[in-house]
Each structure stands twice: as C-alpha cells, then as structure tokens.
Amino acid sequence: MTAIRNLSRVARQALLSSPAGCGCQPLTVAVRSISFSPRQVTSDASFHSVSFSETDHPKVLITGGLGQLGVGLAKLLRKRFGKNNVILSDIRKPPSNVFHSGPFIYSDILDYKNLREIVVNNRITWLFHYSALLSAVGEANVALARSVNITGLHNILDIAAEHGLRLFVPSTIGAFGPTSPRNPTPDLCVQRPRTIYGVSKVHAELMGEYYHHRYGLDFRCLRYPGIISADSQPGGGTTDYAVQIFHDAIKTGKFECNLKPDTRLPMMYIDDCLRATLEVMEAPADTLSMRTYNINAMSFTPEELAQELHKQVPELEVTYDVDNVRQAIADSWPMNFDDSNARRDWGWKHDYDMPELVQTMLNYLGTDTCVARAN
Ligand SMILES: NC(=O)c1ccc[n+]([C@@H]2O[C@H](COP(=O)([O-])OP(=O)(O)OC[C@H]3O[C@@H](n4cnc5c(N)ncnc54)[C@H](O)[C@@H]3O)[C@@H](O)[C@H]2O)c1
Ligand SMILES: C[C@@H](O)[C@H](N)C(=O)O
C-alpha cells in the first residue's frame, strides 16, 4: 500500500513538473531542473507566459506572513482585492484570529516544490516575499539567515520568473553600511553592509534587478526604514526598541533602551509602509525609473522619541543599557533616508510624522491604562 502511494506521489510530482503540464510527457523523477528555469534558458527567452489582466484582481501570496508586517499587509490587500484572493503563508502556526480572517497555508520558502505547487494550484499572480531573518537574529544565527534570506530568495525568484508573477521583495535601511553616505542616504551609493541581513538584502536587490533586466521579471522592491506597529511584535531587529518603548510606557512606565540616546535612524509607521507597498505594486511599470527605491517618513533618536512620549506619558522613565551588537549595527546604518525618487516617480508621500505616530500608538495601546496608572 505504501509502495503504491509512493509510486503515485512520484508520478503526480512528475506530471506537475512537466513543462507542458500534460500527461503526454515521459514519466521521470520530478526534480527542480525539469521545469524551465532562468538558469537553462536562452538570452532572448521571455517569462511573460502568464498574463495578468489589469481588470482582474491579482491572486496574491504572502510568504513569511506571520511576522510584524504580514498580517497587516494581508488585511490591506484583502480589503482591496477580496478576502479569498490573498493567501497568507508561514512556517509557524497562525493564531486563531489570523487563521479565521482569510486563507492561510503552510509554506517553507526553502521547499521549492511546495512553493511551486502553491503558486500553480492557486493561480498566484502577485507574490509578496516577507520571509526573512532580521538584523539582530541574523547575526545570532548566520547559517540560518544565509539559508532563509539567500537560498529562499533564489527559490522565490525562480518561481516568480517561471510563472510570470509580479514580485515584491522588501529591502531595508540595513542594506547600507558604514561606508555609505549616512545623512542622507540616496538610492544609489556605496552599499557595503556589515551584517548577514544587509548582505542578503543587497543580494536580493541585485538579483531581482538582474532577473528584471535579463528575464523581464516584474520585480519591485522598497527599502523600508524601521517599522513601528502597535498590534504586531517586531521579529528581532535593531529598530525594535521603537516599538517596545510604547508597550513598556503603557504597561510599566519604565523603559530600558538597548541603543544609545543619540542613535538616529529612519523610521515609519506601519500603515505608511503597507500603503507604500501596495502603491508601488500598483504603479504603472513605465512610471518606475528604478526597481529598488528608498522610502522614508521620519528620523529620530531614542532620546527624541522619549521626549515626544513624555508629552503624553510624563511619568515615563527611560534608562539605557546598550547592546553592543545592535549599537554597532545601528551606527553603520543611514541616519536619514533620501526617498526623493519614490516621491517623484510614483508619488510616494508619508502620512505619519513623529507626533502622529506617538498619538496613534498610544491611542491603540490604550492611554486609559496610563491615566489609570498615573492616578
Ligand atoms: N519590520 C521592519 O522594521 C522591517 C524593516 C525593513 C525591512 N523589513 C523586511 O520586511 C519583511 C517582513 O518583515 P517582518 O518585520 O514582518 O519580519 P519578521 O521577522 O517579523 O517575520 C518574518 C517571518 O518569516 C518567517 N520565516 C522564517 N523562515 C521561514 C521560512 N523558511 N519559510 C517561510 N517563512 C519563514 C518567520 O516565521 C516570520 O514569521 C522582511 O523581509 C524584512 O526584512 C522589515
Ligand atoms: C530596519 C529593519 O530592517 C529591521 N527592523 C531591523 O532592524 O533589522
């Protein structure tokens, strides 16, 4: 019985892998190289095989969707394209509210065949590739970061190219390094990051642009600043303090910051970040003079953020206990981000500066708690 099941699985995989997708191909063991791949095709090959009609809603897949940003992105995209047109995926178990809010499936980006099956079976046309290990956790596990952020990206690029997908891959302020101009950092300049996270993101930018020029892949990429959100936790980055400070201000009125008080970094409220992501994906291709853009909203230090918070939570006490790994990373990153190309090409405009950010975060997390504690 097991043998028969195994045989039929191999046969099914072989059929799925056959270039024409029909039963007339000879049965061979399914391996990745059977399907056409950018590594095998001639230079004039085009991958626009699946046409996406602009009047249809895209069928969307989000990888790494259970992190700080993915659930919010799914919510935004489902509002726009319909609940069932947006599939959230991750390797973690979703909380029940997420599981019941729309389609969710398991997808490990290191499993190429499973990814391809998901894209084919669900007729995916847009892919948002959010899976990654962030800067601080990446330094703590370089081998895993290299695998997820680089090998995983290769799988995504090949699948996207083979199936004519529009592909969004986020990059980061972390794609710059100590030899980049830091104040401000333009789109095009020296990029020599000193973290595996940064190296993998420069690699993603370059590979995506290469696939765009070489194979016509519709690759779009934004370099996000540190993102601040109220209802989702950051996944182990250098900018995490700017989320934690709000939670601690509300809960205990005390916050210990792991960066120095004068560490200036570009930051953005999550709603701006997700809107920018949708806007760049919907921008007509001829408005995009580049495929990788900086986006920015504000830039502040822990001390400045604490001062703004003090206006609303006067009893907040902030102390500093510097984490040397995170501090070294932050010291190599941009202090201000020049996003003038995004503003010019596709009309990027942020809504939230620091005062609106602080007000919105406190409103969300419950200023009532603060008032109650202060009395
Ligand atoms: N949050 C930020 O401040 C920020 C800033 C700049 C760029 N970005 C980028 O945006 C994207 C999303 O960021 P985030 O903050 O939500 O990240 P996160 O760390 O919170 O979430 C990443 C998700 O990837 C998943 N993942 C890990 N290995 C996987 C695998 N093998 N297969 C599938 N999924 C896997 C994790 O389970 C996790 O849910 C990332 O690419 C990140 O680099 C984020
Ligand atoms: C900036 C960004 O890429 C992420 N929040 C990190 O700190 O690693």
Short mmCIF file of C-alpha atoms in Angstrom, two decimals, residues 117-359:
data_model
loop_
_atom_site.label_atom_id
_atom_site.label_comp_id
_atom_site.label_asym_id
_atom_site.label_seq_id
_atom_site.Cartn_x
_atom_site.Cartn_y
_atom_site.Cartn_z
CA GLU A 117 2.65 23.77 -6.10
CA ILE A 118 1.08 26.61 -4.12
CA VAL A 119 1.65 29.11 -6.92
CA VAL A 120 0.28 26.75 -9.59
CA ASN A 121 -2.71 25.39 -7.68
CA ASN A 122 -3.85 28.82 -6.56
CA ARG A 123 -3.07 30.59 -9.85
CA ILE A 124 -0.97 33.15 -7.98
CA THR A 125 -0.13 36.32 -9.95
CA TRP A 126 1.43 38.58 -7.27
CA LEU A 127 3.90 37.45 -4.62
CA PHE A 128 4.96 39.49 -1.58
CA HIS A 129 8.08 37.86 -0.20
CA TYR A 130 8.27 38.75 3.50
CA SER A 131 10.14 35.74 4.94
CA ALA A 132 13.48 36.75 6.41
CA LEU A 133 15.68 36.72 9.48
CA LEU A 134 16.17 40.34 10.59
CA SER A 135 19.42 42.07 11.54
CA ALA A 136 19.94 41.09 15.18
CA VAL A 137 18.65 37.50 14.96
CA GLY A 138 20.59 37.11 11.71
CA GLU A 139 23.85 37.88 13.50
CA ALA A 140 22.93 35.31 16.15
CA ASN A 141 22.39 32.61 13.50
CA VAL A 142 24.32 33.43 10.36
CA ALA A 143 23.89 30.00 8.72
CA LEU A 144 20.12 30.10 9.05
CA ALA A 145 19.96 33.72 7.91
CA ARG A 146 22.03 32.89 4.86
CA SER A 147 19.79 29.98 4.03
CA VAL A 148 16.43 31.75 4.53
CA ASN A 149 17.46 35.15 3.16
CA ILE A 150 19.58 34.00 0.23
CA THR A 151 18.63 30.42 -0.75
CA GLY A 152 14.99 31.19 -0.01
CA LEU A 153 15.15 34.25 -2.21
CA HIS A 154 16.59 32.20 -5.07
CA ASN A 155 13.59 29.86 -4.88
CA ILE A 156 11.21 32.81 -4.91
CA LEU A 157 12.93 34.45 -7.89
CA ASP A 158 12.88 31.25 -9.94
CA ILE A 159 9.22 30.56 -9.15
CA ALA A 160 8.28 34.16 -9.91
CA ALA A 161 10.16 34.15 -13.20
CA GLU A 162 8.80 30.79 -14.29
CA HIS A 163 5.22 31.78 -13.60
CA GLY A 164 5.29 35.41 -14.73
CA LEU A 165 4.50 36.79 -11.29
CA ARG A 166 4.76 40.38 -10.15
CA LEU A 167 7.17 40.09 -7.24
CA PHE A 168 7.64 42.40 -4.26
CA VAL A 169 10.70 41.90 -2.06
CA PRO A 170 11.30 44.37 0.79
CA SER A 171 14.79 45.64 1.37
CA THR A 172 15.88 47.81 4.27
CA ILE A 173 17.99 50.66 5.57
CA GLY A 174 20.22 47.73 6.64
CA ALA A 175 21.30 47.28 3.01
CA PHE A 176 23.72 50.17 3.58
CA GLY A 177 26.89 50.16 5.64
CA PRO A 178 29.47 52.37 7.31
CA THR A 179 30.98 53.48 4.01
CA SER A 180 27.62 54.63 2.61
CA PRO A 181 26.70 58.31 2.94
CA ARG A 182 24.56 58.28 6.10
CA ASN A 183 22.89 61.66 6.24
CA PRO A 184 21.08 61.45 3.92
CA THR A 185 21.48 58.10 2.15
CA PRO A 186 20.47 58.23 -1.54
CA ASP A 187 19.13 55.33 -3.59
CA LEU A 188 22.36 54.81 -5.47
CA CYS A 189 25.60 54.85 -3.48
CA VAL A 190 28.18 52.52 -1.97
CA GLN A 191 26.49 49.53 -0.28
CA ARG A 192 28.85 47.54 1.89
CA PRO A 193 26.72 46.36 4.84
CA ARG A 194 28.41 44.52 7.72
CA THR A 195 25.51 42.20 8.68
CA ILE A 196 24.40 38.98 7.00
CA TYR A 197 20.94 40.58 6.87
CA GLY A 198 22.26 43.58 4.96
CA VAL A 199 24.40 41.46 2.65
CA SER A 200 21.42 39.24 1.85
CA LYS A 201 19.24 42.27 1.12
CA VAL A 202 21.78 43.84 -1.25
CA HIS A 203 21.92 40.42 -2.91
CA ALA A 204 18.10 40.42 -3.19
CA GLU A 205 18.08 43.91 -4.73
CA LEU A 206 20.72 42.99 -7.28
CA MET A 207 19.29 39.57 -8.14
CA GLY A 208 15.78 40.99 -8.54
CA GLU A 209 17.04 43.75 -10.81
CA TYR A 210 19.12 41.25 -12.75
CA TYR A 211 16.08 38.99 -13.30
CA HIS A 212 14.12 42.04 -14.35
CA HIS A 213 16.65 43.07 -17.00
CA ARG A 214 17.59 39.55 -18.08
CA TYR A 215 14.22 37.77 -18.00
CA GLY A 216 11.61 40.53 -17.79
CA LEU A 217 10.61 39.62 -14.21
CA ASP A 218 8.31 42.32 -12.82
CA PHE A 219 10.40 42.82 -9.68
CA ARG A 220 9.62 45.69 -7.32
CA CYS A 221 11.49 46.50 -4.13
CA LEU A 222 11.28 49.15 -1.42
CA ARG A 223 13.92 49.77 1.20
CA TYR A 224 11.90 50.09 4.39
CA PRO A 225 13.07 52.10 7.42
CA GLY A 226 12.47 50.64 10.91
CA ILE A 227 8.73 49.91 11.06
CA ILE A 228 6.63 50.73 14.11
CA SER A 229 3.38 48.88 14.76
CA ALA A 230 1.02 48.53 17.70
CA ASP A 231 -0.69 45.19 17.13
CA SER A 232 2.28 43.10 15.97
CA GLN A 233 5.67 42.46 17.53
CA PRO A 234 8.99 43.01 15.73
CA GLY A 235 10.98 39.91 14.82
CA GLY A 236 14.46 40.64 16.22
CA GLY A 237 15.85 43.74 14.57
CA THR A 238 17.92 46.74 15.55
CA THR A 239 14.98 49.16 15.44
CA ASP A 240 12.80 47.05 17.77
CA TYR A 241 13.29 49.48 20.67
CA ALA A 242 11.00 51.97 18.92
CA VAL A 243 8.09 49.53 19.26
CA GLN A 244 8.94 48.21 22.73
CA ILE A 245 9.11 51.68 24.26
CA PHE A 246 5.36 52.15 23.67
CA HIS A 247 4.42 48.84 25.26
CA ASP A 248 6.63 49.48 28.29
CA ALA A 249 5.44 53.09 28.63
CA ILE A 250 1.86 51.85 28.86
CA LYS A 251 2.49 48.75 30.96
CA THR A 252 5.12 49.82 33.49
CA GLY A 253 6.06 53.44 32.80
CA LYS A 254 9.72 52.31 32.58
CA PHE A 255 11.78 51.52 29.52
CA GLU A 256 15.36 50.28 29.19
CA CYS A 257 16.71 51.16 25.76
CA ASN A 258 19.36 48.96 24.09
CA LEU A 259 20.65 51.76 21.83
CA LYS A 260 22.45 54.96 22.86
CA PRO A 261 20.20 58.02 23.33
CA ASP A 262 21.61 59.82 20.27
CA THR A 263 21.32 56.94 17.77
CA ARG A 264 19.45 58.41 14.81
CA LEU A 265 17.62 56.03 12.45
CA PRO A 266 14.92 56.37 9.77
CA MET A 267 11.52 55.10 10.96
CA MET A 268 7.97 54.69 9.63
CA TYR A 269 4.52 53.83 10.95
CA ILE A 270 3.24 50.50 9.61
CA ASP A 271 0.23 51.99 7.79
CA ASP A 272 2.53 54.16 5.67
CA CYS A 273 4.81 51.19 4.97
CA LEU A 274 2.00 48.89 3.83
CA ARG A 275 0.33 51.60 1.74
CA ALA A 276 3.67 52.33 0.03
CA THR A 277 4.00 48.61 -0.72
CA LEU A 278 0.58 48.46 -2.36
CA GLU A 279 1.18 51.73 -4.22
CA VAL A 280 4.47 50.62 -5.75
CA MET A 281 2.91 47.29 -6.78
CA GLU A 282 0.05 49.11 -8.48
CA ALA A 283 2.23 51.77 -10.11
CA PRO A 284 2.29 51.52 -13.92
CA ALA A 285 5.59 49.98 -14.95
CA ASP A 286 6.51 52.99 -17.08
CA THR A 287 6.50 55.27 -14.00
CA LEU A 288 9.24 53.21 -12.36
CA SER A 289 12.61 54.57 -13.39
CA MET A 290 14.19 52.12 -10.94
CA ARG A 291 13.19 48.80 -9.41
CA THR A 292 14.52 49.45 -5.90
CA TYR A 293 13.50 52.62 -4.04
CA ASN A 294 14.21 54.12 -0.62
CA ILE A 295 11.06 55.19 1.23
CA ASN A 296 11.05 57.33 4.33
CA ALA A 297 8.78 59.12 6.77
CA MET A 298 10.73 60.39 9.80
CA SER A 299 14.05 60.04 11.52
CA PHE A 300 14.66 60.21 15.26
CA THR A 301 16.85 59.16 18.20
CA PRO A 302 15.65 57.25 21.30
CA GLU A 303 16.01 60.49 23.25
CA GLU A 304 13.79 62.41 20.83
CA LEU A 305 11.18 59.65 20.82
CA ALA A 306 11.19 59.58 24.63
CA GLN A 307 10.72 63.38 24.69
CA GLU A 308 7.69 63.13 22.40
CA LEU A 309 6.27 60.31 24.53
CA HIS A 310 6.81 62.37 27.71
CA LYS A 311 4.28 64.88 26.43
CA GLN A 312 1.61 62.18 26.79
CA VAL A 313 3.16 59.94 29.45
CA PRO A 314 5.03 62.39 31.71
CA GLU A 315 6.00 59.74 34.26
CA LEU A 316 7.86 57.58 31.70
CA GLU A 317 11.40 56.77 32.87
CA VAL A 318 13.91 55.81 30.18
CA THR A 319 17.27 54.26 31.04
CA TYR A 320 19.97 52.96 28.72
CA ASP A 321 21.75 49.60 28.71
CA VAL A 322 23.47 49.42 25.35
CA ASP A 323 23.56 46.14 23.42
CA ASN A 324 26.91 46.27 21.61
CA VAL A 325 25.79 44.14 18.66
CA ARG A 326 22.72 46.25 17.94
CA GLN A 327 24.61 49.51 18.57
CA ALA A 328 27.34 48.59 16.08
CA ILE A 329 24.68 47.75 13.51
CA ALA A 330 22.78 51.00 14.10
CA ASP A 331 25.99 53.02 13.88
CA SER A 332 26.58 51.63 10.38
CA TRP A 333 23.07 52.39 9.09
CA PRO A 334 21.61 55.53 7.49
CA MET A 335 20.57 58.35 9.82
CA ASN A 336 18.30 59.92 7.21
CA PHE A 337 16.92 58.37 4.08
CA ASP A 338 16.60 60.24 0.77
CA ASP A 339 13.41 58.99 -0.87
CA SER A 340 13.03 61.75 -3.47
CA ASN A 341 12.98 59.27 -6.38
CA ALA A 342 9.97 57.41 -4.94
CA ARG A 343 8.19 60.74 -4.36
CA ARG A 344 8.91 61.86 -7.92
CA ASP A 345 8.28 58.60 -9.83
CA TRP A 346 5.16 57.13 -8.26
CA GLY A 347 4.00 59.86 -5.90
CA TRP A 348 5.13 58.43 -2.55
CA LYS A 349 4.01 60.59 0.37
CA HIS A 350 4.00 59.59 4.04
CA ASP A 351 1.12 60.47 6.38
CA TYR A 352 2.74 59.96 9.79
CA ASP A 353 5.45 62.12 11.36
CA MET A 354 6.63 61.56 14.94
CA PRO A 355 3.74 63.37 16.74
CA GLU A 356 1.08 61.46 14.78
CA LEU A 357 2.99 58.23 15.26
CA VAL A 358 3.13 58.67 19.05
CA GLN A 359 -0.51 59.68 19.30
#
